[in-house]
CSV table of C-alpha atoms and ligand atoms in Angstrom, one decimal:
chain,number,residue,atom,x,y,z
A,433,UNK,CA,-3.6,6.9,-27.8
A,434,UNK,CA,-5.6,7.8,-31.3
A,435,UNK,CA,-6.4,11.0,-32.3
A,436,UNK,CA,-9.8,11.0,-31.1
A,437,UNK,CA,-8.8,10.2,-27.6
A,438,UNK,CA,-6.2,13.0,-27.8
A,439,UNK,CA,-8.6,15.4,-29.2
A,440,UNK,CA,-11.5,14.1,-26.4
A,441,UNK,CA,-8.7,14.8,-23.9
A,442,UNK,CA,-7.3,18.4,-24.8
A,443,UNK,CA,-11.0,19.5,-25.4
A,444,UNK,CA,-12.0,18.2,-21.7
A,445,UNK,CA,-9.2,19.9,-20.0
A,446,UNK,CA,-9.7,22.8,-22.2
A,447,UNK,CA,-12.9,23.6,-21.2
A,448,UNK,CA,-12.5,22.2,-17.5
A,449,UNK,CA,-10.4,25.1,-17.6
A,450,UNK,CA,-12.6,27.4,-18.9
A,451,UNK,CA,-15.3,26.5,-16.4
A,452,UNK,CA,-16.3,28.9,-13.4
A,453,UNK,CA,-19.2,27.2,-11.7
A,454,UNK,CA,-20.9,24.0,-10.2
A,455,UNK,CA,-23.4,23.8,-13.1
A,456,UNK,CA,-20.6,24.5,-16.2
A,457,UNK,CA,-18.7,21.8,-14.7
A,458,UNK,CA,-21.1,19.2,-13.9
A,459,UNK,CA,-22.4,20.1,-17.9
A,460,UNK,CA,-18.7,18.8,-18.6
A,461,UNK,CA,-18.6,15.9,-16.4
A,462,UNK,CA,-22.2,14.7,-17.2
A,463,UNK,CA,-21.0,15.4,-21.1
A,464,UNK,CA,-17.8,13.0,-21.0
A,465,UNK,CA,-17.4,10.9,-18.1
A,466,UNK,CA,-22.0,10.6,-17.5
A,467,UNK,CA,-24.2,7.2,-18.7
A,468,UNK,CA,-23.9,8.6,-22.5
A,469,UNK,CA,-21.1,10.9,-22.0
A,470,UNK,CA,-18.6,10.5,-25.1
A,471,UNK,CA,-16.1,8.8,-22.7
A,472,UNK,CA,-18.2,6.4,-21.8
A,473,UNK,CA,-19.8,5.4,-25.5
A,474,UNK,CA,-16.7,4.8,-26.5
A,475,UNK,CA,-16.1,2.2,-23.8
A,476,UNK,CA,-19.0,0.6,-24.4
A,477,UNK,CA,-17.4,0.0,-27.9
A,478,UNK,CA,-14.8,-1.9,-26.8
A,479,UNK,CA,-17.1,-4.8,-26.5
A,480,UNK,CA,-17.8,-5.0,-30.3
A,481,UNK,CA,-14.1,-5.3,-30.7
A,482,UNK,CA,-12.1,-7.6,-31.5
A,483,UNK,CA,-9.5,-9.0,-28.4
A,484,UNK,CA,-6.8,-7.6,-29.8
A,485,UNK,CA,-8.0,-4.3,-30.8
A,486,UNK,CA,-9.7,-4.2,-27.2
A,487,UNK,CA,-6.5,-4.7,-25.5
A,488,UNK,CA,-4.8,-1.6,-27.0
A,489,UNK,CA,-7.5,0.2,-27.2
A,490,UNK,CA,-9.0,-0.4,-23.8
A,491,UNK,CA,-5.3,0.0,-21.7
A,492,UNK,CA,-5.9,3.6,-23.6
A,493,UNK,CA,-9.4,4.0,-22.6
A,494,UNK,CA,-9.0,3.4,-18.9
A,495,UNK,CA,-5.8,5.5,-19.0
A,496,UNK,CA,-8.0,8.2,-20.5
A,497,UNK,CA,-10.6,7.9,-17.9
A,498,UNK,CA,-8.4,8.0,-15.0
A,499,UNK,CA,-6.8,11.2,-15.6
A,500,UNK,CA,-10.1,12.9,-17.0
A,501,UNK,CA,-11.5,11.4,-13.4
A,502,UNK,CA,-8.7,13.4,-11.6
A,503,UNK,CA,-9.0,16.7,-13.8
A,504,UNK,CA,-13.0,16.7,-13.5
A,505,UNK,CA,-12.7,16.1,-9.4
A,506,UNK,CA,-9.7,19.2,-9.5
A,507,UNK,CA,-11.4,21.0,-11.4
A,508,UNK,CA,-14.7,20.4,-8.8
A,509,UNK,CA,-12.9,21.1,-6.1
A,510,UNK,CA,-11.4,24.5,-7.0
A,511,UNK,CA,-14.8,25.8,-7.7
A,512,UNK,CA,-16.4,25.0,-4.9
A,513,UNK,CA,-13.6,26.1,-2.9
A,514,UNK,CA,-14.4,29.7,-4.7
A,515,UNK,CA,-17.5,29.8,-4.3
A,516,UNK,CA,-17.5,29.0,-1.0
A,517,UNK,CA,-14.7,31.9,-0.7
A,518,UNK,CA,-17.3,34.1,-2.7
A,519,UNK,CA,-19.9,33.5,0.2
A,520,UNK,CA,-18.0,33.9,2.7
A,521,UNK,CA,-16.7,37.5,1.5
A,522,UNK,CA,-20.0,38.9,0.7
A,523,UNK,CA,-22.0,37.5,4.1
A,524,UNK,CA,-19.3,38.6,6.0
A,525,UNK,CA,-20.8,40.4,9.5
A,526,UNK,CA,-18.7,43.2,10.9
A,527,UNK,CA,-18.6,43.0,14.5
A,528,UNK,CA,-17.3,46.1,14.8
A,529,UNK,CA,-19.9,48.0,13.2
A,530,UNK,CA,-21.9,50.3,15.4
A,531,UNK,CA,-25.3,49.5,16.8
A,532,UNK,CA,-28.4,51.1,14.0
A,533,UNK,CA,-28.3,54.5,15.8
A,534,UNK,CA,-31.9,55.9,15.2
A,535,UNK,CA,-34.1,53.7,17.3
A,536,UNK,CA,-37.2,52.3,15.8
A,537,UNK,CA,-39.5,52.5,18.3
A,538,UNK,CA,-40.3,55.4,20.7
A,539,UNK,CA,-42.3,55.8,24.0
A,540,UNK,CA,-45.1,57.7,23.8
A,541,UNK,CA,-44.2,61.2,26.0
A,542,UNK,CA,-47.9,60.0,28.1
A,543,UNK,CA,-46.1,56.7,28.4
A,544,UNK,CA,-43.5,58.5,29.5
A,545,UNK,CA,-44.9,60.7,32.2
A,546,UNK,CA,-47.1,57.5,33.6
A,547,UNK,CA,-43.7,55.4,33.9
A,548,UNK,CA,-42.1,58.4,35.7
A,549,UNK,CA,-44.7,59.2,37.6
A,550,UNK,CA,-45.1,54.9,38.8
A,551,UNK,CA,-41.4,55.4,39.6
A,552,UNK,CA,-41.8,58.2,41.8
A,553,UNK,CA,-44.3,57.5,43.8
A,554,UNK,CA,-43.1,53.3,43.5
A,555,UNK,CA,-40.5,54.8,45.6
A,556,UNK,CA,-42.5,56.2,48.6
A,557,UNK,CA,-44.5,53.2,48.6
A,558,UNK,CA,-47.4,53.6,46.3
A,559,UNK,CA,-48.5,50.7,43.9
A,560,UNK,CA,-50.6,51.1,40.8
A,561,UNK,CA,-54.3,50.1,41.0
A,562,UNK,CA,-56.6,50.3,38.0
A,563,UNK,CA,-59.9,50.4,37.1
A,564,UNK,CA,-62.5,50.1,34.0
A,565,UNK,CA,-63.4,52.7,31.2
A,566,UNK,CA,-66.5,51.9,31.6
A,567,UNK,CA,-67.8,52.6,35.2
A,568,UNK,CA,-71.0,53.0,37.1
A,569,UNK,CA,-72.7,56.4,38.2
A,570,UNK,CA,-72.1,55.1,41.1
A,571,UNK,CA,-68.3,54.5,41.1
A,572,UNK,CA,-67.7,57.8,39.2
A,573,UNK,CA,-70.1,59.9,40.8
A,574,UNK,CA,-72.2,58.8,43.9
A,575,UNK,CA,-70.1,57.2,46.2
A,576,UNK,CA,-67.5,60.1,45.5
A,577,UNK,CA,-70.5,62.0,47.6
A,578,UNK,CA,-71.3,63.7,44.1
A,579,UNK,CA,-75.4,63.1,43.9
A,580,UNK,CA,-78.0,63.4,41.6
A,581,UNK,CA,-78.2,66.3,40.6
A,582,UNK,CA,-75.2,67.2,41.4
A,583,UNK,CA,-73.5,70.2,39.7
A,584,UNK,CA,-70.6,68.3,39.0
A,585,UNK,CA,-72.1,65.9,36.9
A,586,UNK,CA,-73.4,67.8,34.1
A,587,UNK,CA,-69.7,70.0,34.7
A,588,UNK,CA,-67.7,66.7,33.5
A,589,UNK,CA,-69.8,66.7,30.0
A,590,UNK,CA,-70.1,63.0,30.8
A,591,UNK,CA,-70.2,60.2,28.2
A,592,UNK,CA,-73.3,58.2,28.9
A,593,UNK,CA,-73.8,55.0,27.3
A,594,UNK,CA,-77.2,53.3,26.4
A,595,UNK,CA,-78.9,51.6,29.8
A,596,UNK,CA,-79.1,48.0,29.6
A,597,UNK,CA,-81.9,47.8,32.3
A,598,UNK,CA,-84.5,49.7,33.3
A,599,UNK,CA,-84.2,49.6,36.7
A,600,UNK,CA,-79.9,50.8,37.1
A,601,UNK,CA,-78.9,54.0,35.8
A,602,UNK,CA,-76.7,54.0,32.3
A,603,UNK,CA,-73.5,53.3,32.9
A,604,UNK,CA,-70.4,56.3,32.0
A,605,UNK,CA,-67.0,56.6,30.0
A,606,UNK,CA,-65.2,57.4,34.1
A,607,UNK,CA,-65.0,61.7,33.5
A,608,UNK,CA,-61.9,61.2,36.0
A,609,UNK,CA,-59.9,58.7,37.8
A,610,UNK,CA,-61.2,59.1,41.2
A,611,UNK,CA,-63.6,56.1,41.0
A,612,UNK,CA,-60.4,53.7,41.1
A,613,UNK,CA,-60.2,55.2,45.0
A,614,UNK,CA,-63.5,53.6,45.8
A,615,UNK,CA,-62.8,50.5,44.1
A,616,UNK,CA,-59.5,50.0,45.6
A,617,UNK,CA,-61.5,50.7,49.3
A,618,UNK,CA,-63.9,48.1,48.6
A,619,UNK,CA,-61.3,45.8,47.8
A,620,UNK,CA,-58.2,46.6,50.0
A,621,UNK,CA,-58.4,46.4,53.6
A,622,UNK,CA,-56.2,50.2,54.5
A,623,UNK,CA,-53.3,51.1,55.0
A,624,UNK,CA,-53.6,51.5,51.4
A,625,UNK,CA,-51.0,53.7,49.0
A,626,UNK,CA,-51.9,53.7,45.6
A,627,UNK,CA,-51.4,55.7,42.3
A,628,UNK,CA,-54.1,54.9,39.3
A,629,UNK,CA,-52.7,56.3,36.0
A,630,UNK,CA,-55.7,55.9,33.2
A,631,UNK,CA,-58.1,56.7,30.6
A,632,UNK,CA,-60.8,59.1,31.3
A,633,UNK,CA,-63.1,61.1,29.0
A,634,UNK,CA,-65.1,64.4,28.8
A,635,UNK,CA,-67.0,65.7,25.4
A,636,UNK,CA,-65.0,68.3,25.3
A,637,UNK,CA,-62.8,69.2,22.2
A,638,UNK,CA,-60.3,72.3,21.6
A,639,UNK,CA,-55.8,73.0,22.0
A,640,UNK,CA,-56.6,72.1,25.9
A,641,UNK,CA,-59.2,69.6,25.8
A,642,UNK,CA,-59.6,66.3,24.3
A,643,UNK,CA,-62.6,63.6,24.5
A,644,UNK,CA,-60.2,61.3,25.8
A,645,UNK,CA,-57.5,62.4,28.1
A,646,UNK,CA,-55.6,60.7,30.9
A,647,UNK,CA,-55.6,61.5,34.5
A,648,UNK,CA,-53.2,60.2,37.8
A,649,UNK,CA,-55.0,59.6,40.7
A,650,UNK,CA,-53.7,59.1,44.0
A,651,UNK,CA,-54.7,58.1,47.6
A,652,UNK,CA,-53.6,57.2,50.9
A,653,UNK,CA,-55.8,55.9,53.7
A,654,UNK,CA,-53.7,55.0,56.9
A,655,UNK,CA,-54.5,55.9,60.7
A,656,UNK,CA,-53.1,59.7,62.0
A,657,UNK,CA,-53.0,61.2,58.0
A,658,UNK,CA,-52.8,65.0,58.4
A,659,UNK,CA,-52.8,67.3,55.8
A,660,UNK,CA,-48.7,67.6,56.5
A,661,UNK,CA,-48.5,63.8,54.6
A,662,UNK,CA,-50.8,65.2,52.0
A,663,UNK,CA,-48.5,68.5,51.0
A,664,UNK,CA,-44.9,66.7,52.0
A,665,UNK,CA,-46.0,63.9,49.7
A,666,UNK,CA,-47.1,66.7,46.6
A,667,UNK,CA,-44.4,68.7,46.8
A,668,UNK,CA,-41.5,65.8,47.0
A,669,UNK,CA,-43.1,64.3,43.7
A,670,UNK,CA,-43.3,68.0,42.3
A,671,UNK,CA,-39.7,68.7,42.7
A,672,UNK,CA,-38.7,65.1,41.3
A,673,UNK,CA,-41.0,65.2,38.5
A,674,UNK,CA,-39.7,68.4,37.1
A,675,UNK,CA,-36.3,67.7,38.4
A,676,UNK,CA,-36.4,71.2,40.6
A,677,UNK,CA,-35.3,70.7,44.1
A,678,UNK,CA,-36.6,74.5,45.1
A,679,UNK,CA,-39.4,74.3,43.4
A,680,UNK,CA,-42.2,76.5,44.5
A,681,UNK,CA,-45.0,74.9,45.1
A,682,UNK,CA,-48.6,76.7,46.5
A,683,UNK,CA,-51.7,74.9,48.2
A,684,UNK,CA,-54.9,77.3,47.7
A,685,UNK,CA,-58.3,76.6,49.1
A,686,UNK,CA,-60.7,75.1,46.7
A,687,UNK,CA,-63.6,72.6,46.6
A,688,UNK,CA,-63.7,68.7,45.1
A,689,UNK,CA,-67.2,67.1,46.3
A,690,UNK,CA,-64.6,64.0,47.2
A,691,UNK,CA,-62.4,65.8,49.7
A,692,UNK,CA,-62.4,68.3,52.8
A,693,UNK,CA,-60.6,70.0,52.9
A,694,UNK,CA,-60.0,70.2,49.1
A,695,UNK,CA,-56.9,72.1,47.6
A,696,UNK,CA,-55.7,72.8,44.2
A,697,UNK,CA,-51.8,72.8,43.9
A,698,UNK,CA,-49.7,75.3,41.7
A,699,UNK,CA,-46.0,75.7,41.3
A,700,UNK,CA,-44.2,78.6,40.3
A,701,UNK,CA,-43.2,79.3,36.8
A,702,UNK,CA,-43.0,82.3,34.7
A,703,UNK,CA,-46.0,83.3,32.6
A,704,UNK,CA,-43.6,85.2,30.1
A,705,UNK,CA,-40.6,82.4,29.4
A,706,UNK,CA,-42.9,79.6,30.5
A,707,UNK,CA,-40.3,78.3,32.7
A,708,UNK,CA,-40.8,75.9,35.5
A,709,UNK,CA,-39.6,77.3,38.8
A,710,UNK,CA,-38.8,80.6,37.9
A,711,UNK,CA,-40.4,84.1,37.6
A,712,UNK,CA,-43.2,84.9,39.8
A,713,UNK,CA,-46.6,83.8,38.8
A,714,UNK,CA,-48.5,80.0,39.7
A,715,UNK,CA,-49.7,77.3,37.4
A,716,UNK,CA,-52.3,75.1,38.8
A,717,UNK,CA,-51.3,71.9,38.1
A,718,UNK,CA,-53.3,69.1,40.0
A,719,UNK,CA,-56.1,68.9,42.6
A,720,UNK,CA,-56.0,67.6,46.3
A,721,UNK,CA,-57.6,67.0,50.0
A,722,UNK,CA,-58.9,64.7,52.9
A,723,UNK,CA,-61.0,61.8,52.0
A,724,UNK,CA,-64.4,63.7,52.8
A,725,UNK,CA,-65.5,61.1,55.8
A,726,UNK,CA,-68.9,60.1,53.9
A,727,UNK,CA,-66.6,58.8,50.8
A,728,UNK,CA,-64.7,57.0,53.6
A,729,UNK,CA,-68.2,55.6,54.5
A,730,UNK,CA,-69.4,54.9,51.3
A,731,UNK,CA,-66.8,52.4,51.5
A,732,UNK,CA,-67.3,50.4,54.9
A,733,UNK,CA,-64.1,52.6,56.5
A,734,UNK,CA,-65.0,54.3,59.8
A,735,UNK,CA,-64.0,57.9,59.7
A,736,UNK,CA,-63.0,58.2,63.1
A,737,UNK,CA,-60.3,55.4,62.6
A,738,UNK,CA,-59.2,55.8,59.0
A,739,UNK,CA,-58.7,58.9,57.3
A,740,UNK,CA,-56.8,60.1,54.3
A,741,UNK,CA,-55.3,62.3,51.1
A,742,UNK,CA,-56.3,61.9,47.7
A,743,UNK,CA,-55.0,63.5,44.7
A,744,UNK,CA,-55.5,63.9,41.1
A,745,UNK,CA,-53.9,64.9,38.1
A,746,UNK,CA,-54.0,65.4,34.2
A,747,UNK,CA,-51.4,63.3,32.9
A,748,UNK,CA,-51.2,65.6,29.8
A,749,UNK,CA,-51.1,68.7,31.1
A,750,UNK,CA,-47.7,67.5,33.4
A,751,UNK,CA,-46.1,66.4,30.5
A,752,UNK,CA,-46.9,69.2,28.0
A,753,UNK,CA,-45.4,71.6,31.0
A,754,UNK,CA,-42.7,69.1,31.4
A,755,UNK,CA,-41.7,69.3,27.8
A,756,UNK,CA,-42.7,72.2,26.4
A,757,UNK,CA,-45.2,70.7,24.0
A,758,UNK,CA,-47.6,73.3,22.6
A,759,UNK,CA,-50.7,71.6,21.9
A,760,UNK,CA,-52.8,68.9,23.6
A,761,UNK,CA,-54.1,67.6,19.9
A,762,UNK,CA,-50.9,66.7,18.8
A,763,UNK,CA,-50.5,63.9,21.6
A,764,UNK,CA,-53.5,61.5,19.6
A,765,UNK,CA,-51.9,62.4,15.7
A,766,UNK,CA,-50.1,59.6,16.0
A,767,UNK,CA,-47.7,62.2,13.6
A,768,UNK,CA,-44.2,60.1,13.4
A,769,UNK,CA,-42.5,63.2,13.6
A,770,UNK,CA,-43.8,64.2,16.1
A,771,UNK,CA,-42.9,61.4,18.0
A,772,UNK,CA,-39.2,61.6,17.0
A,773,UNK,CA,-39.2,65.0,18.5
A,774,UNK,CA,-40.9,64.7,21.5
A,775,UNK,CA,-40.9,60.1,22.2
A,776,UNK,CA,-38.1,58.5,24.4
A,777,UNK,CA,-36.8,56.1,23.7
A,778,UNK,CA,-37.7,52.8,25.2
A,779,UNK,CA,-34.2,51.3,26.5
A,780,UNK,CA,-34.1,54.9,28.6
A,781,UNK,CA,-35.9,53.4,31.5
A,782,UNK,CA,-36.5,56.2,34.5
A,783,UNK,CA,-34.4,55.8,36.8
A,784,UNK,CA,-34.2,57.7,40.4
A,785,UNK,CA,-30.4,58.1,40.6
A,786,UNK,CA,-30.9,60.7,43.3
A,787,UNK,CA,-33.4,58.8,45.3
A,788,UNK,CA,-36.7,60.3,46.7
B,1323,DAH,N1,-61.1,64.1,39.9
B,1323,DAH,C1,-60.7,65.5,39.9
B,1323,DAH,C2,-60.9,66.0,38.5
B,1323,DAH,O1,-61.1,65.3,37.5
B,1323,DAH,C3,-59.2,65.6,40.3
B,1323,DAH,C4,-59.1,65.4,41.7
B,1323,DAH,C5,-59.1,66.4,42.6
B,1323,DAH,C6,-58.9,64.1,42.2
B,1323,DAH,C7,-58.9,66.2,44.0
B,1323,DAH,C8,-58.7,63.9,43.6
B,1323,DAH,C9,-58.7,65.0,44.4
B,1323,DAH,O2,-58.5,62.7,44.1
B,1323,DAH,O3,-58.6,64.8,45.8
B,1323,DAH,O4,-60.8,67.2,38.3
């Protein structure tokens, strides 16, 4: 072999050697062995040579070539097999590596109580009815025997939208829940059991009161309801809700235009530590009675066959009592932290373990 083919030869390997990735290599490859590389001009010589010359030199040529072809592919394969190690080392995915421990997303403590709520009453039967924001006068008020005129109206600091004809009253953000009962009436031949968690609204704006709040409404229309269903059904879900078997729980006289009787219902707490259950004062805590019989008309139901409870509670104040949140304003801040402290989060799904 000439000098030139030893010196094309030692240079290759040299710098074969020297090589650490795809594109160096290939720059090597394309550079000796590639259409102009200088391996290949040099063969392309041979043919301006004369037989004898191209003899020798061309057995030296292809013996060239051949082991140049061999180091190059070597040389190939080693780096790709690094490389490929390389990838495999820095992608690697540790099974064993715990689970992201803060979750991302939290439930809303509203969300909260509504799901607990669905789940306690789910259990004694009840399904979830719903109705619109927007309602009539008549769903909201009049057919819940609340009038014209009627002091209750102007007491909810009702929302009224624009009338969009002369002849039917303007249409109302609902002020409570208790319209869902008449549209589930109208709807639903009885026995009926429903809850209807929602939206309501009242101008009203301070720590207690927000323009947009949520209420629970329930009610039960059956043949033979007695007041008995009415308060064994409140206080089960009391004592569930805030998890107190004992607690105390107080029905006092009072006046809904919707029900009559009409009670609201407190449970015992302590004014001083706040605590649920003990000490020795009451919290009022939701509103309750008989379907009055002329709502009960109102909805084609014959009061001396059907008769019923109905109930109705602000979803917010349950859950600030539940979990000892301070201020009603904070709920619609939509303050993350906040909602770390006081959200749950959403794989805890409410579970009766201790039945109803
Ligand atoms: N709708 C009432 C309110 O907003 C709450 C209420 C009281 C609902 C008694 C009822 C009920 O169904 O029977 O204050």
């Amino acid at each position: 072999m000439g000098d030139d083919l030893e010196a094309l030869k030692s240079e290759t390997l040299e710098s074969l050697a020297q090589a650490q990735d795809h594109a160096s290599w290939d720059a090597i490859r394309v550079g000796v062995l590639g259409k102009s590389g200088r391996l290949t001009v040099l063969l392309k010589e041979l043919g301006k040579m004369t037989p004898e010359m191209r003899k020798e030199r061309g057995q030296a040529l292809n013996r060239l070539r051949d082991a140049l072809n061999t180091a190059v592919e070597e040389r190939g394969q080693a780096i790709a097999e690094a490389a490929l190690e390389a990838r495999l080392k820095s992608e690697q995915v540790d099974v064993s590596m715990p689970a992201v421990s803060t979750p991302l997303g939290l439930l809303h403590p509203i969300n909260r109580t509504i799901e607990e709520m669905t789940a306690i009453f789910g259990a004694m039967g009840f399904s979830v009815a719903e109705g619109p924001d927007i309602e009539s006068q008549w769903h909201n008020f009049s057919a819940l025997n609340t009038p014209d005129h009627h002091p209750a109206r102007t007491e909810h600091d009702t929302f009224y939208l624009p009338a969009s004809h002369e002849e039917s009253p303007p249409r109302v953000l609902r002020t409570q829940t208790s319209g869902v009962q008449i549209r589930t009436m109208l709807t639903e031949p009885p026995p009926i059991r429903v809850i209807a968690p929602g939206r309501t609204y009242r101008a009203d704006h301070d720590a207690t009161h927000s323009p947009m709040f949520h209420q629970c409404e329930g009610l039960v229309i059956d043949q033979g309801i007695t007041l008995g269903h009415l308060k064994g059904c409140l206080i089960e879900f009391l004592r569930i809700f805030f998890d107190k078997p004992n607690l105390p729980v107080r029905f006092r006289a009072s006046y809904f235009p919707f029900t009559e009787p009409s009670m609201e219902v407190d449970i015992g707490w302590s004014r001083q530590t706040g605590e649920i259950g003990g000490g020795t004062d009451w919290l009022e805590v939701l509103g309750s009675g008989m379907v009055h019989p002329r709502v009960l008309a109102n909805c084609g139901l014959d009061p001396a066959i059907w008769q019923g409870f109905a109930f109705g509670m602000g979803i917010e104040r349950l859950t600030m009592l539940k979990n000892g949140i301070p201020d009603l304003r904070s709920f619609y801040e939509s303050d993350l932290r906040w909602l770390r402290h006081y959200g749950f989060s959403a794989l805890s799904s409410v579970s009766l373990a201790e039945g109803v």
